[in-house]
Amino acid sequence: MLDLKSLFKLCYGMFIISSKKDGKFNGCIVNTVCQLTPDPPIVDVSLNRQSLTHEYITHSRLFTVSILSLAAPKSFIGRFGFRSGRDTDKFDRVRYKLGQTGIPIVLDNTVAFLEAEVDRHVDLGTHTLFIARILASGTLDDDAEPMTYAYYRDIKQGRTPKTAATYIEEEPKSQLQKGTKGMKKYKCLMCGYVYDPAVGDPDDGVSPGTAFEDLPDDWVCPECGADKDQFEAI
């Protein structure tokens, strides 16, 4: 028997991995950073080989880890997790500072950071495991609690991209709310999130039964922060 959901019992954090290439920056969400040794301090991270951040790390052999706080909103996580750096500047309107390696350290919604240099890598097929020495680290908010992947998945009801190391395909849930018959669902063109009137967006104060057309003009995709005009009816 192979029950992949048992892997949800493993403990992970939520991190933004950033790197650089030819003066450009990119970052992506991962939950696969792990400390391997204390002296010297060594960490590893698994990244999908198709991601732009993977390309940047392969080129520079440097990356930063921004450890996300429990308060990080889904739209912020979605900016780095569901958008492609090939199409958008993920650091636009995001507060960050450059570390000693010249790579961004995200300041918004961040508890602490690491800067690392790749020592070796392991080809895992779809992913690469980068093993790196920590060059610098620091705490940005002593009072903030770091977010776990379990909290993001189970409490914040966050989705996992198909390129993630921990992605598990699940059967779609069928939901029906009285009074929503005939209301169209809308799909985000940026990340694929589907707004279902039967569900609404309770985290952002949108009650079940609210048609997409009746959403406030300043409503944004709860997954990636895209504006309403980035949705299409399905």
C-alpha positions as CSV (number, residue, x, y, z in Angstrom):
1,M,0.0,0.0,0.0
2,L,1.2,3.5,-0.9
3,D,-0.8,6.2,1.0
4,L,0.8,9.4,-0.2
5,K,-1.3,11.5,2.2
6,S,0.7,10.1,5.0
7,L,3.5,12.3,3.8
8,F,1.4,15.3,5.0
9,K,2.5,14.2,8.5
10,L,6.1,15.2,7.7
11,C,6.9,18.7,9.0
12,Y,7.9,21.5,6.6
13,G,8.3,25.2,6.7
14,M,7.3,27.8,4.1
15,F,10.2,29.7,2.4
16,I,11.0,32.1,-0.4
17,I,14.1,31.0,-2.3
18,S,15.8,33.8,-4.2
19,S,18.7,34.0,-6.6
20,K,20.2,36.1,-9.4
21,K,21.5,35.9,-13.0
22,D,22.9,38.6,-15.2
23,G,21.6,41.3,-12.8
24,K,18.1,40.0,-12.6
25,F,16.4,38.5,-9.5
26,N,13.8,35.8,-9.1
27,G,12.3,33.9,-6.2
28,C,9.9,31.1,-5.6
29,I,8.0,29.4,-2.8
30,V,9.3,26.1,-1.4
31,N,8.7,24.0,1.6
32,T,11.8,21.8,1.3
33,V,14.6,23.6,3.1
34,C,16.3,21.4,5.7
35,Q,19.4,21.9,7.9
36,L,21.8,19.0,7.4
37,T,24.8,19.7,9.7
38,P,25.6,22.2,12.5
39,D,29.3,22.8,11.9
40,P,29.8,23.9,9.3
41,P,26.1,24.9,9.0
42,I,24.8,23.2,5.8
43,V,21.3,23.2,4.4
44,D,19.6,21.7,1.3
45,V,16.7,22.7,-0.9
46,S,14.8,20.8,-3.6
47,L,13.7,22.8,-6.6
48,N,11.9,21.8,-9.8
49,R,14.2,21.9,-12.8
50,Q,11.7,23.8,-14.9
51,S,11.6,26.8,-12.5
52,L,13.4,30.0,-13.3
53,T,14.9,30.1,-9.8
54,H,16.5,26.8,-10.5
55,E,18.1,28.3,-13.6
56,Y,19.4,31.3,-11.6
57,I,20.8,29.1,-8.8
58,T,22.5,26.8,-11.3
59,H,24.1,29.9,-12.8
60,S,25.1,31.8,-9.7
61,R,25.4,28.9,-7.2
62,L,24.0,31.3,-4.6
63,F,20.6,31.7,-3.0
64,T,18.8,33.3,0.0
65,V,16.1,31.7,2.1
66,S,13.4,34.0,3.5
67,I,11.5,32.2,6.2
68,L,7.8,33.2,6.1
69,S,5.8,34.2,9.1
70,L,2.4,32.7,10.1
71,A,0.8,36.0,9.1
72,A,1.9,35.9,5.5
73,P,-1.3,36.2,3.4
74,K,-2.1,33.7,0.6
75,S,-1.9,36.4,-2.0
76,F,1.6,37.2,-1.0
77,I,2.6,33.5,-1.1
78,G,0.8,33.2,-4.4
79,R,2.9,36.0,-5.9
80,F,6.0,33.8,-5.5
81,G,4.4,30.4,-5.7
82,F,2.0,30.7,-8.7
83,R,3.4,33.4,-10.9
84,S,6.3,32.9,-13.2
85,G,9.3,35.2,-13.1
86,R,9.5,34.9,-16.9
87,D,6.2,36.9,-17.1
88,T,6.3,39.2,-14.1
89,D,8.7,40.9,-11.7
90,K,7.9,39.1,-8.4
91,F,9.8,41.7,-6.4
92,D,7.7,44.6,-7.6
93,R,6.1,46.3,-4.6
94,V,7.8,43.9,-2.3
95,R,10.2,45.2,0.4
96,Y,13.6,43.5,0.3
97,K,17.2,44.2,1.0
98,L,20.3,42.8,-0.8
99,G,22.4,40.5,1.3
100,Q,26.2,40.1,1.2
101,T,25.8,37.9,-1.9
102,G,23.8,40.6,-3.7
103,I,20.7,38.5,-3.7
104,P,17.3,39.8,-2.3
105,I,16.2,39.0,1.2
106,V,12.5,39.5,1.5
107,L,11.5,41.7,4.4
108,D,7.7,41.5,4.1
109,N,6.2,38.7,6.2
110,T,9.6,37.3,7.0
111,V,10.8,35.9,10.3
112,A,14.4,35.2,9.5
113,F,16.8,34.7,6.6
114,L,19.7,32.6,5.4
115,E,22.3,33.3,2.6
116,A,23.9,30.2,1.1
117,E,26.5,29.1,-1.4
118,V,25.9,25.8,-3.3
119,D,28.6,23.2,-2.5
120,R,27.2,20.3,-4.6
121,H,23.9,19.2,-6.2
122,V,22.1,15.9,-6.8
123,D,20.0,15.2,-9.9
124,L,16.6,13.9,-8.7
125,G,15.0,13.7,-12.2
126,T,12.2,16.3,-12.0
127,H,14.0,18.2,-9.2
128,T,17.5,19.1,-8.1
129,L,18.7,18.9,-4.6
130,F,21.1,21.8,-3.9
131,I,23.4,21.3,-0.9
132,A,24.8,24.6,0.4
133,R,26.9,26.2,3.1
134,I,25.3,29.0,5.1
135,L,27.3,32.2,4.6
136,A,25.1,34.6,6.7
137,S,21.8,34.5,8.6
138,G,19.7,36.7,10.8
139,T,16.4,37.1,12.6
140,L,14.1,39.9,11.3
141,D,11.2,39.5,13.8
142,D,11.7,37.8,17.1
143,D,8.0,37.9,18.0
144,A,6.7,36.4,14.7
145,E,6.0,32.6,14.4
146,P,7.2,30.8,11.3
147,M,4.5,29.3,9.1
148,T,4.4,25.6,8.5
149,Y,3.3,23.9,5.3
150,A,0.6,22.1,7.3
151,Y,-0.8,25.5,8.5
152,Y,-0.8,26.9,4.9
153,R,-2.5,23.8,3.6
154,D,-5.0,22.9,6.3
155,I,-5.7,26.3,8.0
156,K,-5.2,28.8,5.2
157,Q,-6.6,26.3,2.7
158,G,-3.6,27.1,0.3
159,R,-3.0,25.1,-2.8
160,T,0.2,23.5,-3.9
161,P,1.7,24.0,-7.5
162,K,2.1,20.9,-9.6
163,T,5.8,21.6,-9.8
164,A,6.3,21.4,-6.0
165,A,8.1,18.5,-4.5
166,T,5.2,17.8,-2.2
167,Y,2.4,18.1,-4.8
168,I,-0.2,15.3,-4.6
169,E,-3.1,15.3,-7.0
170,E,-6.5,15.0,-5.3
171,E,-10.0,14.4,-6.6
172,P,-11.8,17.7,-7.1
173,K,-14.4,18.5,-4.5
174,S,-18.0,19.0,-5.7
175,Q,-19.7,21.9,-3.9
176,L,-23.2,23.2,-4.3
177,Q,-24.7,26.2,-2.5
178,K,-28.4,27.0,-2.6
179,G,-29.1,30.1,-4.7
180,T,-25.9,29.8,-6.8
181,K,-27.4,27.8,-9.7
182,G,-26.6,29.6,-12.9
183,M,-23.7,31.6,-11.4
184,K,-20.5,31.2,-13.4
185,K,-17.2,30.2,-12.0
186,Y,-14.2,32.3,-12.9
187,K,-10.6,31.2,-13.4
188,C,-7.5,33.3,-12.6
189,L,-5.4,33.5,-15.7
190,M,-2.3,34.0,-13.6
191,C,-2.4,31.0,-11.3
192,G,-5.4,28.9,-12.2
193,Y,-7.4,29.6,-9.0
194,V,-11.1,29.1,-9.6
195,Y,-13.6,31.5,-7.9
196,D,-16.7,29.4,-7.1
197,P,-19.8,31.5,-6.0
198,A,-20.9,28.5,-4.0
199,V,-17.8,28.8,-1.8
200,G,-17.1,32.6,-2.0
201,D,-13.9,33.8,-0.4
202,P,-14.6,33.7,3.4
203,D,-11.0,34.6,4.3
204,D,-11.5,38.0,2.6
205,G,-15.0,38.6,3.8
206,V,-16.8,37.3,0.7
207,S,-19.8,35.1,1.7
208,P,-20.9,32.0,-0.1
209,G,-23.5,32.8,-2.7
210,T,-21.7,35.9,-4.0
211,A,-21.6,36.2,-7.8
212,F,-18.2,37.1,-9.3
213,E,-19.8,40.2,-10.8
214,D,-20.8,41.4,-7.3
215,L,-17.2,41.1,-5.9
216,P,-15.8,44.5,-4.9
217,D,-13.7,46.2,-7.6
218,D,-10.6,46.0,-5.4
219,W,-11.0,42.2,-4.7
220,V,-7.9,40.2,-5.8
221,C,-7.2,36.6,-6.3
222,P,-6.7,35.1,-2.9
223,E,-3.9,32.8,-4.3
224,C,-1.7,35.2,-6.3
225,G,-3.1,38.7,-5.8
226,A,-4.2,39.1,-9.5
227,D,-6.9,41.8,-10.2
228,K,-10.4,40.9,-11.2
229,D,-9.7,41.7,-14.9
230,Q,-7.2,38.7,-14.9
231,F,-10.2,36.3,-14.5
232,E,-12.2,34.6,-17.2
233,A,-15.5,32.7,-17.0
234,I,-15.4,28.9,-17.2
